[in-house]
Amino acid sequence: MQLLYKTATSHPPLSASIFSRLAQDSKLQQMKWRQTRYRHDMYEFALLHAARDSLEATQLLPENANACLLAGECLAELRKLNDSA
């Protein structure tokens, strides 16, 4: 960042294009961050529903070990470690 600023101040004709490129790159980074955040939120939403369904399955079929295992894995992935044990 300092290098870009020094280049822009030492070569004023280039400053407009440098700052334009910097603004364009930061908009691109912001867009990528929003996409990543959206996908992560959707992943957590799906995990939450999977955990809820698995916990319901453990109540309906208490002898089913797979339901307990899946519920624990979902809760651990959601970082609800106390509930996953």
PDB file of C-alpha atoms in Angstrom:
ATOM      1  CA  MET A   1       0.000   0.000   0.000  1.00  0.00           C
ATOM      2  CA  GLN A   2       2.837   2.367   0.839  1.00  0.00           C
ATOM      3  CA  LEU A   3       4.545   1.491  -2.415  1.00  0.00           C
ATOM      4  CA  LEU A   4       1.409   2.384  -4.374  1.00  0.00           C
ATOM      5  CA  TYR A   5       1.138   5.681  -2.520  1.00  0.00           C
ATOM      6  CA  LYS A   6       4.807   6.525  -3.162  1.00  0.00           C
ATOM      7  CA  THR A   7       4.433   5.642  -6.843  1.00  0.00           C
ATOM      8  CA  ALA A   8       1.295   7.751  -7.153  1.00  0.00           C
ATOM      9  CA  THR A   9       2.880  10.759  -5.449  1.00  0.00           C
ATOM     10  CA  SER A  10       6.109  10.535  -7.433  1.00  0.00           C
ATOM     11  CA  HIS A  11       4.274  10.072 -10.781  1.00  0.00           C
ATOM     12  CA  PRO A  12       1.124  12.238 -10.679  1.00  0.00           C
ATOM     13  CA  PRO A  13      -0.064  11.241 -14.179  1.00  0.00           C
ATOM     14  CA  LEU A  14      -0.296   7.616 -12.986  1.00  0.00           C
ATOM     15  CA  SER A  15      -2.098   8.403  -9.740  1.00  0.00           C
ATOM     16  CA  ALA A  16      -5.612   8.357 -11.219  1.00  0.00           C
ATOM     17  CA  SER A  17      -5.141   4.939 -12.792  1.00  0.00           C
ATOM     18  CA  ILE A  18      -3.456   3.545  -9.668  1.00  0.00           C
ATOM     19  CA  PHE A  19      -6.262   4.699  -7.384  1.00  0.00           C
ATOM     20  CA  SER A  20      -8.877   3.551  -9.863  1.00  0.00           C
ATOM     21  CA  ARG A  21      -7.325   0.090  -9.942  1.00  0.00           C
ATOM     22  CA  LEU A  22      -7.100   0.040  -6.155  1.00  0.00           C
ATOM     23  CA  ALA A  23     -10.786   0.939  -5.844  1.00  0.00           C
ATOM     24  CA  GLN A  24     -11.715  -1.707  -8.411  1.00  0.00           C
ATOM     25  CA  ASP A  25      -9.691  -4.379  -6.602  1.00  0.00           C
ATOM     26  CA  SER A  26     -11.241  -3.523  -3.247  1.00  0.00           C
ATOM     27  CA  LYS A  27     -14.750  -3.743  -4.732  1.00  0.00           C
ATOM     28  CA  LEU A  28     -13.862  -7.168  -6.127  1.00  0.00           C
ATOM     29  CA  GLN A  29     -12.533  -8.295  -2.742  1.00  0.00           C
ATOM     30  CA  GLN A  30     -15.707  -7.046  -1.038  1.00  0.00           C
ATOM     31  CA  MET A  31     -17.866  -8.954  -3.518  1.00  0.00           C
ATOM     32  CA  LYS A  32     -15.861 -12.155  -2.966  1.00  0.00           C
ATOM     33  CA  TRP A  33     -16.113 -11.717   0.802  1.00  0.00           C
ATOM     34  CA  ARG A  34     -19.895 -11.332   0.594  1.00  0.00           C
ATOM     35  CA  GLN A  35     -20.200 -14.444  -1.588  1.00  0.00           C
ATOM     36  CA  THR A  36     -18.053 -16.454   0.805  1.00  0.00           C
ATOM     37  CA  ARG A  37     -20.008 -15.216   3.817  1.00  0.00           C
ATOM     38  CA  TYR A  38     -23.322 -16.068   2.132  1.00  0.00           C
ATOM     39  CA  ARG A  39     -22.158 -19.595   1.315  1.00  0.00           C
ATOM     40  CA  HIS A  40     -20.887 -20.091   4.840  1.00  0.00           C
ATOM     41  CA  ASP A  41     -24.200 -18.894   6.285  1.00  0.00           C
ATOM     42  CA  MET A  42     -26.086 -21.306   4.038  1.00  0.00           C
ATOM     43  CA  TYR A  43     -23.767 -24.142   5.154  1.00  0.00           C
ATOM     44  CA  GLU A  44     -24.430 -23.353   8.819  1.00  0.00           C
ATOM     45  CA  PHE A  45     -28.168 -23.171   8.138  1.00  0.00           C
ATOM     46  CA  ALA A  46     -28.094 -26.638   6.542  1.00  0.00           C
ATOM     47  CA  LEU A  47     -26.042 -28.009   9.455  1.00  0.00           C
ATOM     48  CA  LEU A  48     -28.483 -26.581  11.953  1.00  0.00           C
ATOM     49  CA  HIS A  49     -31.399 -28.296  10.241  1.00  0.00           C
ATOM     50  CA  ALA A  50     -29.446 -31.554   9.963  1.00  0.00           C
ATOM     51  CA  ALA A  51     -28.641 -31.387  13.675  1.00  0.00           C
ATOM     52  CA  ARG A  52     -32.286 -30.706  14.529  1.00  0.00           C
ATOM     53  CA  ASP A  53     -33.444 -33.616  12.374  1.00  0.00           C
ATOM     54  CA  SER A  54     -30.813 -35.934  13.863  1.00  0.00           C
ATOM     55  CA  LEU A  55     -31.777 -34.977  17.407  1.00  0.00           C
ATOM     56  CA  GLU A  56     -35.408 -35.668  16.568  1.00  0.00           C
ATOM     57  CA  ALA A  57     -34.363 -39.043  15.132  1.00  0.00           C
ATOM     58  CA  THR A  58     -32.564 -39.889  18.379  1.00  0.00           C
ATOM     59  CA  GLN A  59     -35.825 -39.289  20.259  1.00  0.00           C
ATOM     60  CA  LEU A  60     -37.864 -41.392  17.851  1.00  0.00           C
ATOM     61  CA  LEU A  61     -35.279 -44.173  17.501  1.00  0.00           C
ATOM     62  CA  PRO A  62     -33.082 -44.108  20.626  1.00  0.00           C
ATOM     63  CA  GLU A  63     -31.377 -47.395  19.670  1.00  0.00           C
ATOM     64  CA  ASN A  64     -30.136 -45.955  16.347  1.00  0.00           C
ATOM     65  CA  ALA A  65     -26.446 -45.161  16.831  1.00  0.00           C
ATOM     66  CA  ASN A  66     -26.129 -43.464  13.438  1.00  0.00           C
ATOM     67  CA  ALA A  67     -28.620 -40.775  14.434  1.00  0.00           C
ATOM     68  CA  CYS A  68     -26.666 -40.050  17.607  1.00  0.00           C
ATOM     69  CA  LEU A  69     -23.404 -39.953  15.705  1.00  0.00           C
ATOM     70  CA  LEU A  70     -24.760 -37.633  13.037  1.00  0.00           C
ATOM     71  CA  ALA A  71     -26.298 -35.318  15.627  1.00  0.00           C
ATOM     72  CA  GLY A  72     -22.979 -35.115  17.469  1.00  0.00           C
ATOM     73  CA  GLU A  73     -21.033 -34.430  14.279  1.00  0.00           C
ATOM     74  CA  CYS A  74     -23.416 -31.665  13.218  1.00  0.00           C
ATOM     75  CA  LEU A  75     -23.325 -30.021  16.621  1.00  0.00           C
ATOM     76  CA  ALA A  76     -19.526 -30.269  16.727  1.00  0.00           C
ATOM     77  CA  GLU A  77     -19.294 -28.688  13.291  1.00  0.00           C
ATOM     78  CA  LEU A  78     -21.525 -25.874  14.545  1.00  0.00           C
ATOM     79  CA  ARG A  79     -19.078 -25.482  17.440  1.00  0.00           C
ATOM     80  CA  LYS A  80     -21.664 -26.470  20.010  1.00  0.00           C
ATOM     81  CA  LEU A  81     -19.160 -28.776  21.657  1.00  0.00           C
ATOM     82  CA  ASN A  82     -20.922 -28.992  25.021  1.00  0.00           C
ATOM     83  CA  ASP A  83     -24.112 -30.220  23.353  1.00  0.00           C
ATOM     84  CA  SER A  84     -22.310 -32.650  21.033  1.00  0.00           C
ATOM     85  CA  ALA A  85     -20.879 -34.829  23.794  1.00  0.00           C
TER      86      ALA A  85
END
